[in-house]
Coordinates of C-alpha atoms in Angstrom, one line a residue:
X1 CA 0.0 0.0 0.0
X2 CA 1.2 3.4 -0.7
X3 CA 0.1 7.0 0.7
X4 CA 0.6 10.0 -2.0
X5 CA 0.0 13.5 0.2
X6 CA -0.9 16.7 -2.3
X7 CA 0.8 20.0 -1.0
X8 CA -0.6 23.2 -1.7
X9 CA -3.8 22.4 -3.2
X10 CA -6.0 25.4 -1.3
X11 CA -5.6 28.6 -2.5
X12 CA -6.6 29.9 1.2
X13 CA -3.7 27.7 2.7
X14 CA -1.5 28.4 0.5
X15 CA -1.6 31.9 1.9
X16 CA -1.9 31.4 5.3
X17 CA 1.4 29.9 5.5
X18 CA 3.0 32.6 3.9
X19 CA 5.9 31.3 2.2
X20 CA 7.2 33.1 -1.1
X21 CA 6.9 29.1 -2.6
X22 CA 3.4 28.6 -2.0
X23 CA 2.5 32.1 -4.0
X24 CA 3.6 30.1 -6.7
X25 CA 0.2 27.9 -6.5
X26 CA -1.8 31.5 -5.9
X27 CA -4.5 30.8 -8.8
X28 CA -6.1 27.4 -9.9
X29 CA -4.6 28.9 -13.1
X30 CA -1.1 28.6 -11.9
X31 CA 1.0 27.0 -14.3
X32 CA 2.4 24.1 -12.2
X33 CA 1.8 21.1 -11.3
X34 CA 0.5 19.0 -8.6
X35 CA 3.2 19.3 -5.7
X36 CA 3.3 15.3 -4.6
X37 CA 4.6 13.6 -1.4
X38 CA 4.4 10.1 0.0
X39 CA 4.3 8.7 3.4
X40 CA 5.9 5.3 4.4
X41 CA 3.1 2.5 5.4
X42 CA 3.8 3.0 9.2
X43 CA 2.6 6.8 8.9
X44 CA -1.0 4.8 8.7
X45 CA -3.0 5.5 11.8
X46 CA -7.2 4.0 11.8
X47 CA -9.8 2.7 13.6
X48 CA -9.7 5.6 15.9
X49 CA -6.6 4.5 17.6
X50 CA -4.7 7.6 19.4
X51 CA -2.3 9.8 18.1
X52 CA 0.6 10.4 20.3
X53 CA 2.9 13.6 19.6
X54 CA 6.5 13.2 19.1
X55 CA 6.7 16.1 21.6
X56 CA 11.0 15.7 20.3
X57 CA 9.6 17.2 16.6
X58 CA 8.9 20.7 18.1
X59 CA 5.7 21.8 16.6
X60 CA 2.6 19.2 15.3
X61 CA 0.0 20.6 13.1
X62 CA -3.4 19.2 11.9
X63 CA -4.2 18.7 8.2
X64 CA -7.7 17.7 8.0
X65 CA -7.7 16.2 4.3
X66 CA -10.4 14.6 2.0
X67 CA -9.0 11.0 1.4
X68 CA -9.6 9.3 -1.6
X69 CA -8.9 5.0 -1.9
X70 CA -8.0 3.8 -4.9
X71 CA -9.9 0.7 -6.1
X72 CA -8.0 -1.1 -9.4
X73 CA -4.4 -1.1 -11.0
X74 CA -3.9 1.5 -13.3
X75 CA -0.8 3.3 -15.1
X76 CA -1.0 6.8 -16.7
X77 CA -4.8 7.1 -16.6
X78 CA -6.3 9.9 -18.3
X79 CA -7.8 12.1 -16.4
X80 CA -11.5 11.6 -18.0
X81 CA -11.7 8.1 -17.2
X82 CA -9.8 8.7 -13.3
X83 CA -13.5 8.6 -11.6
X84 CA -13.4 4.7 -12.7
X85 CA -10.1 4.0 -10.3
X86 CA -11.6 5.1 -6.7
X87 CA -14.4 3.6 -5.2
X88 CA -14.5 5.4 -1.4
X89 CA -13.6 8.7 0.8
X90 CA -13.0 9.4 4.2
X91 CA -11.3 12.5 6.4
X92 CA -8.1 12.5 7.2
X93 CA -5.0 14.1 9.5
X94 CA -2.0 14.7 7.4
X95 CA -0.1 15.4 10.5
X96 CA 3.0 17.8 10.3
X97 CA 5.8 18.7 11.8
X98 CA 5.9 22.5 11.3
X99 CA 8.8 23.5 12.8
X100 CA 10.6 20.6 11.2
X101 CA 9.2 21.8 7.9
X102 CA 10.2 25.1 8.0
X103 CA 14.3 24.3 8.6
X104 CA 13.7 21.7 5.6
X105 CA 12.7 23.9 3.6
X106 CA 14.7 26.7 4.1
X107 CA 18.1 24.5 3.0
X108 CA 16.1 23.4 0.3
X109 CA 16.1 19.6 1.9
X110 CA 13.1 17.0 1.3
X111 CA 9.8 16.8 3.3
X112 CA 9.9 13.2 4.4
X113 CA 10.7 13.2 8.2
X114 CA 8.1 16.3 8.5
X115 CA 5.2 14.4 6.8
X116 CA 6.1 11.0 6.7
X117 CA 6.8 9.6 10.5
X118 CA 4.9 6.8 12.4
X119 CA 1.5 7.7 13.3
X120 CA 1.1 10.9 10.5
X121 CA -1.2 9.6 8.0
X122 CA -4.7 9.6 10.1
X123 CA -7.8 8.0 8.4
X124 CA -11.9 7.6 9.3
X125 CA -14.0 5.0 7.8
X126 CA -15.0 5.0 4.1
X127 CA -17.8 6.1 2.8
X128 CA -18.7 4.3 -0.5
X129 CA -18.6 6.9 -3.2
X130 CA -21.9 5.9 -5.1
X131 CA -23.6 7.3 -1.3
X132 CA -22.2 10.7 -1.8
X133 CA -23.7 13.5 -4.1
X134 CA -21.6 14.8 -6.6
X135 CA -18.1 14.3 -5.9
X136 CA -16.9 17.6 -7.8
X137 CA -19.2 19.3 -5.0
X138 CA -18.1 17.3 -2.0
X139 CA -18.0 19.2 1.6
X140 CA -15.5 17.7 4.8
X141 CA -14.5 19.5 7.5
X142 CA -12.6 18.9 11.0
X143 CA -13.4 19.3 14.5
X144 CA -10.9 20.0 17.6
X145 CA -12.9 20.0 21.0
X146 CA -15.8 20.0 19.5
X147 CA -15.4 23.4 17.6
X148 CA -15.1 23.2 13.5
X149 CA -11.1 24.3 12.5
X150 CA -11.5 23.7 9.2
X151 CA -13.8 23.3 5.7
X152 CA -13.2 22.2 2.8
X153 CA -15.0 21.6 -0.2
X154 CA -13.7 19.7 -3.3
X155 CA -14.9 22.5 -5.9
X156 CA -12.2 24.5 -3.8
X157 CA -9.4 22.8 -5.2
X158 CA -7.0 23.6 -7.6
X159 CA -6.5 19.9 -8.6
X160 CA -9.8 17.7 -9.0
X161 CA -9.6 14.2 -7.5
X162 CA -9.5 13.0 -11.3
X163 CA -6.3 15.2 -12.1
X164 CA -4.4 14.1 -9.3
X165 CA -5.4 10.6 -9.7
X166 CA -4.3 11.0 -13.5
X167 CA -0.9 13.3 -12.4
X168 CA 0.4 10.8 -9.9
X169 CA -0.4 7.3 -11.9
X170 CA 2.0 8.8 -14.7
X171 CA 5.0 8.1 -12.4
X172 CA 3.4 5.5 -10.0
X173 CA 1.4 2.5 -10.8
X174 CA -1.5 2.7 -8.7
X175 CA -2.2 -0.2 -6.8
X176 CA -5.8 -1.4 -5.2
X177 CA -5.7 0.0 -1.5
X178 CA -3.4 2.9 -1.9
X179 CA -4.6 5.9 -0.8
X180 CA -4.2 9.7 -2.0
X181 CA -4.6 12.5 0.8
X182 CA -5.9 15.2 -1.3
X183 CA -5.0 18.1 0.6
X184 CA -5.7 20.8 3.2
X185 CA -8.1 24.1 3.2
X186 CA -6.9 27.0 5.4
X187 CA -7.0 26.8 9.5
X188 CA -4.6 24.3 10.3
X189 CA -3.3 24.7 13.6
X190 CA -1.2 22.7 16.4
X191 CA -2.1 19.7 18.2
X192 CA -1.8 19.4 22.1
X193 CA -2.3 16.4 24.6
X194 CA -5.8 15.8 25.6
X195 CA -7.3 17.0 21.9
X196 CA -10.2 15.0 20.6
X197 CA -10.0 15.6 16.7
X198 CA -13.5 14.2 14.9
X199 CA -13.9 14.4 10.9
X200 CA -17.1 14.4 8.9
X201 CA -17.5 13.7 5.0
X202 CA -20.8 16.1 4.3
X203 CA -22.6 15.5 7.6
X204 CA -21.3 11.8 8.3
X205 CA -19.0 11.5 11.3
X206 CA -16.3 9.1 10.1
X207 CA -12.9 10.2 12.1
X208 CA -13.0 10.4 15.6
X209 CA -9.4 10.0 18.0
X210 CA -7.6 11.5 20.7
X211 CA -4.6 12.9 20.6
X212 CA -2.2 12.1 23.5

């Protein structure tokens, strides 16, 4: 199994964190492409087991994602029959190490400890697609404490679910079971011991896990 993140994919977020890269990605007109990162299989975290903060990585943010599982094989799909290679969604954490992130960046060095360690790719339960509305339409959003930190809605992004399923199976064979954290709207925020984080696909509670 393999999990693909998607970095700057929110015109809001990009903004809020404020870095002279992400202005790059300030129009769904940008010319660029999708900014891809993967996550090694022990990032997976489900079943509303509990995060526990590497308190050693300074700095933990919440990412609260649209998750996308892919369903068959496939190898440079075009992008107009991508809808045929997913079959369910979910919320997810992309947890990050921010502080982490920001020194990596800064010397120009890859993303992977900041994104990819144990416990950072969070997941609900899946919702069968052919229950949801319109996918192109698609609302999520994430609670901390009860209180909503984030929204997101797929006609928000600057790369559909199709194009990113297209983008990434031209370098990676897609493989039933791997999954594709779409990524993050604006209001992400850090994490502290004792936070109960729930995720909800439209009006469906399927994430729910504390954080300790």
């Amino acid at each position: 199994m393999k999990i693909f993140g998607v970095g700057m994919n929110y015109v809001p977020h990009n903004k809020e964190i404020e870095s002279a890269l992400l202005q790059h990605a300030a129009a769904p007109g940008a010319d660029r492409d999708p900014v891809i990162f993967t996550k090694a299989d022990s990032a997976l975290l489900k079943d509303g087991k509990p995060f526990f903060v590497p308190d050693f990585m300074g700095r933990i943010d919440y990412e609260t994602e649209l998750v996308v599982r892919i369903s068959r094989l496939g190898k440079g799909i075009p992008e107009r029959f991508a809808h045929r290679y997913y079959d369910a969604v979910t919320v997810g954490i992309d947890f990050t190490a921010r502080d982490m992130q920001r020194s990596l960046r800064a010397e120009g060095m890859p993303w992977d400890i900041c994104k990819g360690f144990d416990g950072s790719a969070v997941i609900g339960e899946w919702v069968e697609k052919d229950l949801l509305r319109d996918m192109r339409t698609l609302t999520f959003r994430g609670e901390v404490n009860g209180g909503v930190v984030q929204q997101g809605c797929t006609a928000d992004m600057i790369f559909s679910i199709d194009r990113l399923i297209s983008y990434i199976s031209t370098f990676f064979t897609l493989k039933t079971g791997d999954i594709i954290f779409t990524g993050t709207p604006a209001g992400v925020g850090p994490v502290t011991v004792g936070d109960h984080i729930t995720g909800f696909v439209e009006e469906r509670k399927v994430l729910e896990f504390d954080v300790k």
